């Protein structure tokens, strides 16, 4: 059996939070350690400029995302870790694929459809504020994936459609030209938690309810204290399955500790005490990486060097692949 190739991108438009950690970063780093897989992880900064036109925010987010993955122990000797914009072959492939992909397919993309629906609701022109980049977002994502012959693409549910479009585009290309691309599959890991945020909804930058991953200890404690609870008094039994505090606890605790906290809830642990316990558990897991994170953020030249080495490895693959693609469609070398 040939090796799996796992690939995923992280859009650089924000500060990594606990939800990203539990739902994506922690499992991805674990997957990269497996012997039967090769991992390709990258900063999707060309996707970031679709929705964010503030250079400083993008730059800062790129630093934070890279420092986060490195601090959490991604082994960049084993995994290929790079910045999308350092691999120009991807943008070339994106153009080639946009000449092969049906416009009708892009019309069905959720992100685009949502923008149009919102405009209609607001009485605007349907395409108000829709850039060509937003419209062809799935094509760029297909290029990211197909360039490296990824077999497994771990993503959130909102991205499944995009991976399926990549698969569709690859299948047509293979059929019309030659078998150049591997057909990728979206991988949704149901065992990882979708973390709740401070207000009990899904933790998400767009809800402004996140707990940033590497804030200083004091602030972490403050954020955890802000998690929404109910008015039950100490001594009154509480329902763990209806509690964000318990839900986050579960994402950090082993089975034994989870059962222990479940019992504490039944026995009426005070909210203040439960939050104190939660802070200690989360902090214990994050503290060593936080230190490394702060070091890296203070020395971005080190991050840059690692990304450059990653780009070199990525380009060894992408430039060979692009030659095959160009040959298949009859452009470039005679
Ligand atoms: N669009 C993805 C997201 O917002 C990020 C991404 C870009 C990606 N390119 C990718 C994910 C390729 C997987 C594969 O989450």
Short mmCIF file of C-alpha atoms and ligand atoms in Angstrom, two decimals:
data_model
loop_
_atom_site.label_atom_id
_atom_site.label_comp_id
_atom_site.label_asym_id
_atom_site.label_seq_id
_atom_site.Cartn_x
_atom_site.Cartn_y
_atom_site.Cartn_z
CA UNK A 1 0.00 0.00 0.00
CA UNK A 2 1.35 3.40 -0.88
CA UNK A 3 1.74 6.04 1.77
CA UNK A 4 -1.07 8.38 2.58
CA UNK A 5 -0.36 12.00 1.94
CA UNK A 6 -2.17 14.27 4.35
CA UNK A 7 -2.46 17.94 3.40
CA UNK A 8 -4.20 20.89 4.95
CA UNK A 9 -4.03 24.68 4.86
CA UNK A 10 -4.59 27.26 7.55
CA UNK A 11 -5.92 30.62 6.42
CA UNK A 12 -3.83 33.37 8.02
CA UNK A 13 -6.50 35.77 9.14
CA UNK A 14 -6.57 35.46 12.89
CA UNK A 15 -5.01 34.35 16.12
CA UNK A 16 -5.15 30.61 16.80
CA UNK A 17 -7.60 29.78 19.60
CA UNK A 18 -8.46 26.78 21.75
CA UNK A 19 -11.06 25.63 19.21
CA UNK A 20 -8.48 25.56 16.41
CA UNK A 21 -6.11 23.71 18.69
CA UNK A 22 -8.51 20.97 19.73
CA UNK A 23 -10.30 20.67 16.40
CA UNK A 24 -7.45 20.95 13.93
CA UNK A 25 -3.93 21.64 15.13
CA UNK A 26 -3.57 18.95 17.79
CA UNK A 27 -4.94 16.14 15.58
CA UNK A 28 -2.90 17.32 12.58
CA UNK A 29 0.34 17.28 14.53
CA UNK A 30 -0.52 13.81 15.84
CA UNK A 31 -1.23 12.62 12.30
CA UNK A 32 2.11 13.99 11.09
CA UNK A 33 3.92 11.68 13.51
CA UNK A 34 2.46 8.51 12.01
CA UNK A 35 4.81 6.33 10.01
CA UNK A 36 2.34 5.51 7.25
CA UNK A 37 1.70 9.12 6.26
CA UNK A 38 3.47 12.14 4.87
CA UNK A 39 2.15 15.49 6.01
CA UNK A 40 1.98 18.73 4.01
CA UNK A 41 0.79 21.66 6.12
CA UNK A 42 0.82 25.24 4.92
CA UNK A 43 -0.11 28.82 5.70
CA UNK A 44 -2.85 29.69 3.22
CA UNK A 45 -1.92 33.35 2.87
CA UNK A 46 -3.23 33.60 -0.69
CA UNK A 47 -6.59 32.56 0.71
CA UNK A 48 -6.22 35.10 3.49
CA UNK A 49 -6.12 38.02 1.05
CA UNK A 50 -9.55 37.03 -0.25
CA UNK A 51 -11.27 38.35 2.83
CA UNK A 52 -8.67 40.51 4.54
CA UNK A 53 -7.04 43.56 2.98
CA UNK A 54 -5.07 44.67 6.00
CA UNK A 55 -1.40 43.83 5.42
CA UNK A 56 -0.40 44.06 9.07
CA UNK A 57 -3.15 41.69 10.17
CA UNK A 58 -2.15 39.12 7.56
CA UNK A 59 1.53 39.39 8.44
CA UNK A 60 0.84 39.12 12.15
CA UNK A 61 -1.49 36.17 11.68
CA UNK A 62 1.07 34.38 9.50
CA UNK A 63 3.63 34.74 12.27
CA UNK A 64 1.19 33.58 14.91
CA UNK A 65 -0.02 30.57 12.98
CA UNK A 66 3.50 29.46 12.09
CA UNK A 67 4.80 29.99 15.64
CA UNK A 68 1.82 28.06 17.01
CA UNK A 69 2.40 24.95 14.93
CA UNK A 70 6.12 25.00 15.60
CA UNK A 71 5.71 25.62 19.32
CA UNK A 72 3.30 22.71 19.56
CA UNK A 73 5.96 20.41 18.24
CA UNK A 74 5.36 19.98 14.53
CA UNK A 75 8.47 18.18 13.34
CA UNK A 76 9.48 20.06 10.21
CA UNK A 77 12.12 17.48 9.33
CA UNK A 78 9.31 15.04 8.77
CA UNK A 79 6.36 17.21 7.78
CA UNK A 80 6.59 19.71 4.92
CA UNK A 81 5.58 23.05 6.43
CA UNK A 82 5.43 26.01 4.07
CA UNK A 83 3.72 29.21 3.07
CA UNK A 84 1.44 28.98 0.06
CA UNK A 85 2.73 32.22 -1.47
CA UNK A 86 6.29 30.83 -1.47
CA UNK A 87 5.24 28.17 -3.96
CA UNK A 88 4.47 30.02 -7.22
CA UNK A 89 3.64 26.73 -8.95
CA UNK A 90 0.39 26.75 -6.98
CA UNK A 91 -0.79 30.00 -8.53
CA UNK A 92 0.10 28.78 -11.98
CA UNK A 93 -1.84 25.59 -11.41
CA UNK A 94 -4.73 27.64 -10.10
CA UNK A 95 -4.93 29.45 -13.45
CA UNK A 96 -4.68 26.20 -15.40
CA UNK A 97 -7.45 24.65 -13.33
CA UNK A 98 -9.63 27.72 -13.70
CA UNK A 99 -9.52 27.08 -17.44
CA UNK A 100 -10.73 23.53 -16.84
CA UNK A 101 -13.27 24.00 -14.06
CA UNK A 102 -16.86 24.73 -14.99
CA UNK A 103 -18.18 28.13 -13.99
CA UNK A 104 -21.43 26.42 -13.06
CA UNK A 105 -19.56 24.37 -10.48
CA UNK A 106 -18.25 27.55 -8.85
CA UNK A 107 -21.75 29.04 -8.83
CA UNK A 108 -22.65 26.30 -6.37
CA UNK A 109 -19.86 27.01 -3.89
CA UNK A 110 -21.26 27.71 -0.41
CA UNK A 111 -19.10 30.75 0.35
CA UNK A 112 -20.09 32.47 -2.87
CA UNK A 113 -23.75 31.51 -2.53
CA UNK A 114 -23.83 32.83 1.03
CA UNK A 115 -22.42 36.19 -0.13
CA UNK A 116 -25.04 36.44 -2.87
CA UNK A 117 -27.85 35.46 -0.51
CA UNK A 118 -26.78 38.11 1.97
CA UNK A 119 -26.69 40.76 -0.76
CA UNK A 120 -30.19 39.82 -1.86
CA UNK A 121 -31.41 40.02 1.71
CA UNK A 122 -29.85 43.46 2.02
CA UNK A 123 -31.33 44.61 -1.28
CA UNK A 124 -27.88 44.99 -2.87
CA UNK A 125 -26.65 43.91 -6.27
CA UNK A 126 -26.13 40.11 -6.01
CA UNK A 127 -22.40 40.39 -6.66
CA UNK A 128 -21.81 43.38 -4.39
CA UNK A 129 -18.43 42.99 -2.69
CA UNK A 130 -17.74 39.66 -4.39
CA UNK A 131 -14.21 39.57 -5.80
CA UNK A 132 -12.98 37.16 -8.45
CA UNK A 133 -10.81 35.73 -5.68
CA UNK A 134 -13.83 34.84 -3.55
CA UNK A 135 -15.57 33.39 -6.57
CA UNK A 136 -12.65 31.18 -7.56
CA UNK A 137 -11.60 30.33 -4.00
CA UNK A 138 -12.36 26.63 -4.59
CA UNK A 139 -10.07 26.58 -7.64
CA UNK A 140 -7.11 27.87 -5.65
CA UNK A 141 -7.90 25.32 -2.98
CA UNK A 142 -8.02 22.58 -5.62
CA UNK A 143 -4.57 23.71 -6.80
CA UNK A 144 -3.26 23.50 -3.22
CA UNK A 145 -4.49 19.96 -2.91
CA UNK A 146 -3.84 18.53 -6.37
CA UNK A 147 -0.37 20.02 -6.68
CA UNK A 148 0.89 17.66 -4.02
CA UNK A 149 -1.20 14.60 -4.90
CA UNK A 150 -2.79 14.68 -1.45
CA UNK A 151 -4.85 11.62 -0.61
CA UNK A 152 -6.32 12.83 2.69
CA UNK A 153 -7.47 16.35 3.40
CA UNK A 154 -8.50 16.88 7.02
CA UNK A 155 -10.94 19.79 7.14
CA UNK A 156 -13.94 21.09 9.00
CA UNK A 157 -17.43 20.31 7.70
CA UNK A 158 -17.67 23.70 6.00
CA UNK A 159 -14.80 22.73 3.70
CA UNK A 160 -16.03 19.32 2.51
CA UNK A 161 -17.63 20.82 -0.57
CA UNK A 162 -14.35 22.43 -1.59
CA UNK A 163 -12.48 19.14 -1.36
CA UNK A 164 -15.19 17.49 -3.41
CA UNK A 165 -14.82 20.18 -6.04
CA UNK A 166 -11.08 19.50 -6.13
CA UNK A 167 -11.84 15.83 -6.65
CA UNK A 168 -14.30 16.64 -9.40
CA UNK A 169 -11.84 18.96 -11.18
CA UNK A 170 -9.07 16.32 -10.89
CA UNK A 171 -11.30 13.59 -12.29
CA UNK A 172 -12.22 15.65 -15.34
CA UNK A 173 -8.63 16.66 -15.94
CA UNK A 174 -7.47 13.04 -15.78
CA UNK A 175 -10.23 12.04 -18.15
CA UNK A 176 -9.60 14.81 -20.69
CA UNK A 177 -5.80 14.75 -20.64
CA UNK A 178 -3.93 12.05 -18.79
CA UNK A 179 -3.88 10.54 -15.31
CA UNK A 180 -1.91 13.30 -13.66
CA UNK A 181 -3.79 13.82 -10.42
CA UNK A 182 -4.60 11.70 -7.41
CA UNK A 183 -8.23 12.05 -6.31
CA UNK A 184 -8.28 13.54 -2.80
CA UNK A 185 -10.72 12.74 -0.04
CA UNK A 186 -11.96 15.04 2.71
CA UNK A 187 -11.33 13.56 6.16
CA UNK A 188 -13.63 14.57 8.96
CA UNK A 189 -12.59 13.27 12.33
CA UNK A 190 -15.73 12.85 14.41
CA UNK A 191 -13.72 11.98 17.49
CA UNK A 192 -12.34 15.50 17.80
CA UNK A 193 -14.48 18.05 19.56
CA UNK A 194 -15.97 21.16 18.04
CA UNK A 195 -15.22 23.37 21.00
CA UNK A 196 -17.76 25.77 22.45
CA UNK A 197 -16.79 29.39 23.01
CA UNK A 198 -17.33 31.80 25.90
CA UNK A 199 -21.01 32.23 25.02
CA UNK A 200 -21.71 28.52 24.48
CA UNK A 201 -21.88 28.73 20.69
CA UNK A 202 -19.20 27.12 18.53
CA UNK A 203 -15.86 28.79 19.34
CA UNK A 204 -15.18 30.94 16.30
CA UNK A 205 -13.44 34.15 15.41
CA UNK A 206 -16.62 35.33 13.69
CA UNK A 207 -18.60 35.05 16.94
CA UNK A 208 -15.93 36.88 18.90
CA UNK A 209 -16.17 34.25 21.65
CA UNK A 210 -12.73 32.65 21.47
CA UNK A 211 -10.04 31.91 23.99
CA UNK A 212 -6.74 32.64 22.23
CA UNK A 213 -4.37 29.72 22.57
CA UNK A 214 -1.23 31.39 23.87
CA UNK A 215 -2.39 34.39 25.86
CA UNK A 216 -0.48 34.93 29.12
CA UNK A 217 -1.51 32.77 32.04
CA UNK A 218 -3.38 35.56 33.84
CA UNK A 219 -5.46 36.33 30.80
CA UNK A 220 -6.17 32.67 30.20
CA UNK A 221 -7.57 32.52 33.71
CA UNK A 222 -9.68 35.63 33.04
CA UNK A 223 -11.07 34.23 29.82
CA UNK A 224 -11.97 30.95 31.45
CA UNK A 225 -13.74 32.86 34.21
CA UNK A 226 -15.84 34.55 31.54
CA UNK A 227 -17.28 31.27 30.21
CA UNK A 228 -21.07 31.48 30.41
CA UNK A 229 -22.67 29.33 33.11
CA UNK A 230 -26.07 29.29 34.81
CA UNK A 231 -27.22 30.52 38.21
CA UNK A 232 -27.00 27.22 40.08
CA UNK A 233 -25.42 27.67 43.50
CA UNK A 234 -22.56 25.65 44.97
CA UNK A 235 -23.94 22.34 46.21
CA UNK A 236 -26.68 22.22 43.59
CA UNK A 237 -26.13 19.38 41.06
CA UNK A 238 -25.15 20.60 37.60
CA UNK A 239 -25.61 19.00 34.19
CA UNK A 240 -22.17 18.37 32.67
CA UNK A 241 -23.61 17.75 29.21
CA UNK A 242 -25.12 21.21 29.16
CA UNK A 243 -21.96 23.01 30.21
CA UNK A 244 -19.23 24.71 28.20
CA UNK A 245 -16.89 24.38 31.17
CA UNK A 246 -17.32 20.61 31.11
CA UNK A 247 -17.13 20.46 27.34
CA UNK A 248 -13.74 22.16 27.29
CA UNK A 249 -12.63 20.04 30.25
CA UNK A 250 -13.40 16.93 28.25
CA UNK A 251 -11.28 18.12 25.33
CA UNK A 252 -8.22 18.34 27.57
CA UNK A 253 -8.77 15.56 30.11
CA UNK A 254 -8.18 11.82 29.80
CA UNK A 255 -11.08 9.48 30.48
CA UNK A 256 -10.41 9.14 34.15
CA UNK A 257 -10.30 12.89 34.76
CA UNK A 258 -13.41 13.34 32.64
CA UNK A 259 -15.36 10.88 34.79
CA UNK A 260 -14.05 12.53 37.91
CA UNK A 261 -15.31 15.95 36.79
CA UNK A 262 -18.65 14.46 35.76
CA UNK A 263 -18.98 13.25 39.32
CA UNK A 264 -18.04 16.69 40.70
CA UNK A 265 -20.81 18.23 38.62
CA UNK A 266 -23.33 15.77 40.03
CA UNK A 267 -22.18 16.62 43.50
CA UNK A 268 -22.66 20.31 42.89
CA UNK A 269 -19.16 21.72 42.38
CA UNK A 270 -19.24 25.54 42.46
CA UNK A 271 -18.79 27.20 39.07
CA UNK A 272 -15.80 29.14 40.38
CA UNK A 273 -14.13 25.93 41.49
CA UNK A 274 -14.88 24.12 38.22
CA UNK A 275 -13.34 27.01 36.29
CA UNK A 276 -10.29 27.04 38.51
CA UNK A 277 -9.80 23.33 37.84
CA UNK A 278 -10.32 23.91 34.11
CA UNK A 279 -7.74 26.69 34.05
CA UNK A 280 -5.19 24.45 35.72
CA UNK A 281 -5.80 21.57 33.34
CA UNK A 282 -5.61 23.70 30.19
CA UNK A 283 -2.66 25.69 31.43
CA UNK A 284 -0.72 22.56 32.26
CA UNK A 285 -1.08 21.29 28.71
CA UNK A 286 -0.24 24.63 27.09
CA UNK A 287 2.41 26.18 29.33
CA UNK A 288 5.54 24.57 27.82
CA UNK A 289 4.42 25.36 24.27
CA UNK A 290 3.50 28.90 25.30
CA UNK A 291 7.06 29.53 26.34
CA UNK A 292 8.39 28.28 23.01
CA UNK A 293 5.72 30.32 21.21
CA UNK A 294 6.85 33.52 22.90
CA UNK A 295 10.46 32.79 21.97
CA UNK A 296 9.54 32.28 18.34
CA UNK A 297 7.37 35.40 18.23
CA UNK A 298 10.35 37.35 19.55
CA UNK A 299 12.55 35.91 16.83
CA UNK A 300 10.60 35.82 13.59
CA UNK A 301 13.82 35.30 11.62
CA UNK A 302 13.85 31.77 13.00
CA UNK A 303 10.29 31.20 11.78
CA UNK A 304 11.19 32.60 8.40
CA UNK A 305 14.16 30.27 8.05
CA UNK A 306 12.01 27.24 8.80
CA UNK A 307 9.39 28.36 6.28
CA UNK A 308 12.04 28.89 3.62
CA UNK A 309 13.38 25.38 4.16
CA UNK A 310 9.81 24.11 3.92
CA UNK A 311 9.19 25.99 0.68
CA UNK A 312 12.27 24.40 -0.82
CA UNK A 313 10.96 20.93 -0.03
CA UNK A 314 7.50 21.80 -1.30
CA UNK A 315 8.85 23.25 -4.53
CA UNK A 316 10.89 20.13 -5.25
CA UNK A 317 7.54 18.35 -5.49
CA UNK A 318 5.50 21.12 -7.11
CA UNK A 319 7.95 22.03 -9.87
CA UNK A 320 8.25 18.41 -11.03
CA UNK A 321 4.49 18.05 -10.88
CA UNK A 322 3.91 21.25 -12.82
CA UNK A 323 6.11 20.02 -15.67
CA UNK A 324 3.88 16.97 -16.00
CA UNK A 325 0.77 19.10 -15.92
CA UNK A 326 2.11 21.47 -18.56
CA UNK A 327 3.08 18.52 -20.75
CA UNK A 328 -0.35 17.01 -20.37
CA UNK A 329 -2.09 20.14 -21.65
CA UNK A 330 0.47 21.07 -24.31
CA UNK A 331 2.03 24.23 -22.91
CA UNK A 332 5.64 24.95 -22.08
CA UNK A 333 8.52 22.80 -23.22
CA UNK A 334 8.35 21.30 -26.72
N1 LIG B 1 -10.05 27.07 2.92
C1 LIG B 1 -9.52 26.40 4.07
C2 LIG B 1 -10.18 26.96 5.35
O1 LIG B 1 -10.61 28.09 5.35
C3 LIG B 1 -8.04 26.55 4.17
C4 LIG B 1 -7.37 25.90 3.01
C5 LIG B 1 -6.80 26.52 1.92
C6 LIG B 1 -7.22 24.51 2.81
N2 LIG B 1 -6.30 25.60 1.08
C7 LIG B 1 -6.55 24.36 1.58
C8 LIG B 1 -7.61 23.39 3.55
C9 LIG B 1 -6.25 23.09 1.07
C10 LIG B 1 -7.31 22.14 3.02
C11 LIG B 1 -6.65 21.99 1.80
O2 LIG B 1 -10.24 26.27 6.34
#
